[in-house]
C-alpha positions as a Python dict, from the first residue, in 0.01 Angstrom:
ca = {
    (1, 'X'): (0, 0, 0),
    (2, 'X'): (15, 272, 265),
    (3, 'X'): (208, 580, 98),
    (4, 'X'): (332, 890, 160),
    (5, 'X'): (452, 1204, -107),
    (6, 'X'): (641, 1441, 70),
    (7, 'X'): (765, 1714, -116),
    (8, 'X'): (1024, 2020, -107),
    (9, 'X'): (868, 2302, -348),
    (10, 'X'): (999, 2644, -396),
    (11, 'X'): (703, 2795, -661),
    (12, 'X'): (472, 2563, -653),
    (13, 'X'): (524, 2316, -942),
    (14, 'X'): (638, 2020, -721),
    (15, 'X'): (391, 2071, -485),
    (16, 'X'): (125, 2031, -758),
    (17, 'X'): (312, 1720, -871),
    (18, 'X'): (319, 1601, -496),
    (19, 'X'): (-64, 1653, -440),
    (20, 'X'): (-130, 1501, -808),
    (21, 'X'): (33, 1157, -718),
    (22, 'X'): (-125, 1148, -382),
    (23, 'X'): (-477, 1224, -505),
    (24, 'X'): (-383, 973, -735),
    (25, 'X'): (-244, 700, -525),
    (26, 'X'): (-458, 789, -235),
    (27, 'X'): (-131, 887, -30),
    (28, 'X'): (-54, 1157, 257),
    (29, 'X'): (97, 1460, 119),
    (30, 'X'): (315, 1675, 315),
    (31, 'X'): (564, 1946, 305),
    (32, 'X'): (922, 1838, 376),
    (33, 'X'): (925, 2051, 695),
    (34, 'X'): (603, 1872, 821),
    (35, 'X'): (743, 1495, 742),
    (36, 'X'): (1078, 1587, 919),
    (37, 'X'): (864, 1585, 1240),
    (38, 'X'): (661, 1266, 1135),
    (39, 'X'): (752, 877, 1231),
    (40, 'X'): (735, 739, 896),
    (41, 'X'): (752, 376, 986),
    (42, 'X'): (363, 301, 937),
    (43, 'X'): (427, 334, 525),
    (44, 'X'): (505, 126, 280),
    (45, 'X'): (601, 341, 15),
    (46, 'X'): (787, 694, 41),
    (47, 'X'): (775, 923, -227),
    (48, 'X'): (1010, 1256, -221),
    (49, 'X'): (950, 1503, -470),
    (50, 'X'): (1211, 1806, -499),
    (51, 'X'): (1281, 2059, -745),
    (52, 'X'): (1548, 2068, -983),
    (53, 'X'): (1851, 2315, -880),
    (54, 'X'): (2164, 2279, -1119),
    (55, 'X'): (2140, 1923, -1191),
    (56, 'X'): (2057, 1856, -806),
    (57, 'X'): (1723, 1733, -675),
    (58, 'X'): (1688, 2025, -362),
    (59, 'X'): (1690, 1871, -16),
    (60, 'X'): (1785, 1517, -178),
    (61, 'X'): (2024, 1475, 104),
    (62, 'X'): (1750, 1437, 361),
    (63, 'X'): (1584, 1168, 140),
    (64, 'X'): (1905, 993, 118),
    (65, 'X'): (2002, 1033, 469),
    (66, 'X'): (1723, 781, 520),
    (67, 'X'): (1756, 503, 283),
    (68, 'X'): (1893, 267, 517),
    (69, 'X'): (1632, 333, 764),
    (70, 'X'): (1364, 280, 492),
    (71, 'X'): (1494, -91, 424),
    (72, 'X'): (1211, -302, 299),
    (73, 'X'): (1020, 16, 171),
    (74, 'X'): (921, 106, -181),
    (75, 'X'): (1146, 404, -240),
    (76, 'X'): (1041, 688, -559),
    (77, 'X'): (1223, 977, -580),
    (78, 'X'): (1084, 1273, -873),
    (79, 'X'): (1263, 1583, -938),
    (80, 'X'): (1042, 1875, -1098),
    (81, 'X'): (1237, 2099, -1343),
    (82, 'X'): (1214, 2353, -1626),
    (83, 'X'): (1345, 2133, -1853),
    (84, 'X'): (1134, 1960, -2157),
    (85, 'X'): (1116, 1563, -2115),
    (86, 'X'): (1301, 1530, -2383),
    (87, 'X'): (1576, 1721, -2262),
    (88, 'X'): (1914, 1488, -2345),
    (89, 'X'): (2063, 1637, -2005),
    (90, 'X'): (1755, 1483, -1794),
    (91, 'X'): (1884, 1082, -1750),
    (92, 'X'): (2249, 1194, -1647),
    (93, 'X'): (2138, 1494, -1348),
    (94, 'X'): (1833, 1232, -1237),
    (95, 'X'): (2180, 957, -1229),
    (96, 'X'): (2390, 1179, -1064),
    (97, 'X'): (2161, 1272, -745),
    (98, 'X'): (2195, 863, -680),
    (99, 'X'): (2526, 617, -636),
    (100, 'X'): (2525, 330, -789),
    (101, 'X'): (2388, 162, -433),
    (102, 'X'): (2134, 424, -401),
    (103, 'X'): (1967, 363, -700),
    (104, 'X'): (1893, -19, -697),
    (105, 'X'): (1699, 121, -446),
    (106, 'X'): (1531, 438, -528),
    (107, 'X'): (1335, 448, -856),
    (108, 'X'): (1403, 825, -957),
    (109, 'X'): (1137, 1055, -1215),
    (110, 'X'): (1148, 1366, -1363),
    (111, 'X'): (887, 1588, -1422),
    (112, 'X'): (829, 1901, -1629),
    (113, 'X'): (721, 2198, -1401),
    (114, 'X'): (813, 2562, -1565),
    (115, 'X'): (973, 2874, -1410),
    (116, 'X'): (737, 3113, -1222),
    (117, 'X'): (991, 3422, -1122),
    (118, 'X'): (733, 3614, -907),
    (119, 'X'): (759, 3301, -708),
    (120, 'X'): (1124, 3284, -720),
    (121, 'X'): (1329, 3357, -384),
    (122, 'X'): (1535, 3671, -509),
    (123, 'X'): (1809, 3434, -486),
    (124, 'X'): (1702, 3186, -695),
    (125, 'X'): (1562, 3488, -939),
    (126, 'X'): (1933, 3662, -975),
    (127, 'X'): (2084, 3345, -1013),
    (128, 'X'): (1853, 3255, -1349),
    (129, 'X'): (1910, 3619, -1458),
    (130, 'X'): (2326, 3626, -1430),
    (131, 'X'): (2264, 3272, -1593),
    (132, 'X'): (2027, 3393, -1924),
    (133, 'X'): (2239, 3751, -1922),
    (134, 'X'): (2567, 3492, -1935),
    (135, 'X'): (2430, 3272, -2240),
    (136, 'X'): (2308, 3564, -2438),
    (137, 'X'): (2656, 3685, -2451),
    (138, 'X'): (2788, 3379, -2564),
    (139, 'X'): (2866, 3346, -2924),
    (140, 'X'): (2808, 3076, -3110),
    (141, 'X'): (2511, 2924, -2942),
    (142, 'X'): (2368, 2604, -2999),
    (143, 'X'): (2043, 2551, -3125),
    (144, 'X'): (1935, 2418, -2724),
    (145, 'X'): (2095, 2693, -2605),
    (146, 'X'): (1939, 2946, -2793),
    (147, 'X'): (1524, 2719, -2735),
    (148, 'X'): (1683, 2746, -2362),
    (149, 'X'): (1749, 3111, -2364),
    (150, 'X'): (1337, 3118, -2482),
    (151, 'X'): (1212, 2911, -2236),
    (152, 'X'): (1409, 3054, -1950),
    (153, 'X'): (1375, 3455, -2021),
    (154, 'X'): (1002, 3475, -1894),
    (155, 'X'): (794, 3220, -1650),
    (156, 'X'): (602, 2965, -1822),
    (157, 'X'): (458, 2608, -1723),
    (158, 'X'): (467, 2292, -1855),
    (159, 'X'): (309, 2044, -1636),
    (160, 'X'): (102, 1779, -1721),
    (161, 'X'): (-83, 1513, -1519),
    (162, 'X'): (44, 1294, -1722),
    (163, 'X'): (409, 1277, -1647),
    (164, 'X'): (270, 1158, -1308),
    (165, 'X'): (163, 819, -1495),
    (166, 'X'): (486, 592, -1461),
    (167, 'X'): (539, 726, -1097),
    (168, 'X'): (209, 569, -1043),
    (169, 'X'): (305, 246, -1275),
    (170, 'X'): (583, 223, -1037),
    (171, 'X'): (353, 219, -714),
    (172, 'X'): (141, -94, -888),
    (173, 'X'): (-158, 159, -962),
}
């Protein structure tokens, strides 16, 4: 099956997933501005990787702008994020980047990346510092609020290869 990963990355984690799956799968890889410029009708499978920005898969829109167009394609969608897998808030945000349409015909992943802040557009960076300053003040913190306030103070990485395993399920690999 001819495929394609094309990818939106901001430090570097989805990219990594992106190239992963494609080595994988045997797929072009390309950056989202490069496959805006491409005629994408020769593949049977489209894969968009983007990373995870409040609950909202970045430059989704563009994906999903194209659905219709992409009628009769194997559609993936992944979403990279700083976020654990086991994370009880990943199924919901990965549900709400799709209608109920959209996803009978997109199968959607997530994928732990990490935070890298010296990759960070500044931003991106003050945003994730006004948010950790924010839930340090706040009393009474949960228990995942107070593992998130860990995670999120310093960069760190969690990928894995692995996670990359039902994406490729998905694709018949």
């Amino acid at each position: 099956m001819k495929t394609i990963v094309i990818y939106n990355s901001q430090t570097g984690f989805t990219k990594r997933y992106a190239q992963w799956i494609a080595d994988a799968a045997g797929a072009d890889c390309l950056a989202l501005s490069d496959a805006k410029k491409k005629n994408l009708a020769a593949y049977e499978a489209i894969i968009f990787g983007g990373w995870a920005c409040a609950g909202s898969i970045s430059k989704i829109s563009w994906f999903k702008g194209n659905i219709e167009k992409w009628a009769g394609k194997k559609l993936i969608a992944f979403c990279v994020g700083g976020s654990p897998m086991e994370s009880p808030d990943i199924e919901a945000a990965m549900k709400r980047n799709f209608n109920e349409s959209e996803r009978k015909r997109v199968h959607v992943f997530y994928c732990p990346g990490g935070f890298n802040y010296e990759k960070m557009s500044v931003p991106s960076k003050l945003m994730m510092k006004i948010f950790v300053k924010t839930l340090k003040a706040k009393k009474d913190k949960t228990e995942q609020e107070q593992e998130m306030i860990k995670m999120i103070s310093s960069s760190y990485d969690i990928s894995d290869k692995k996670y990359i395993e039902p994406i490729l399920q998905c694709l018949g690999r």
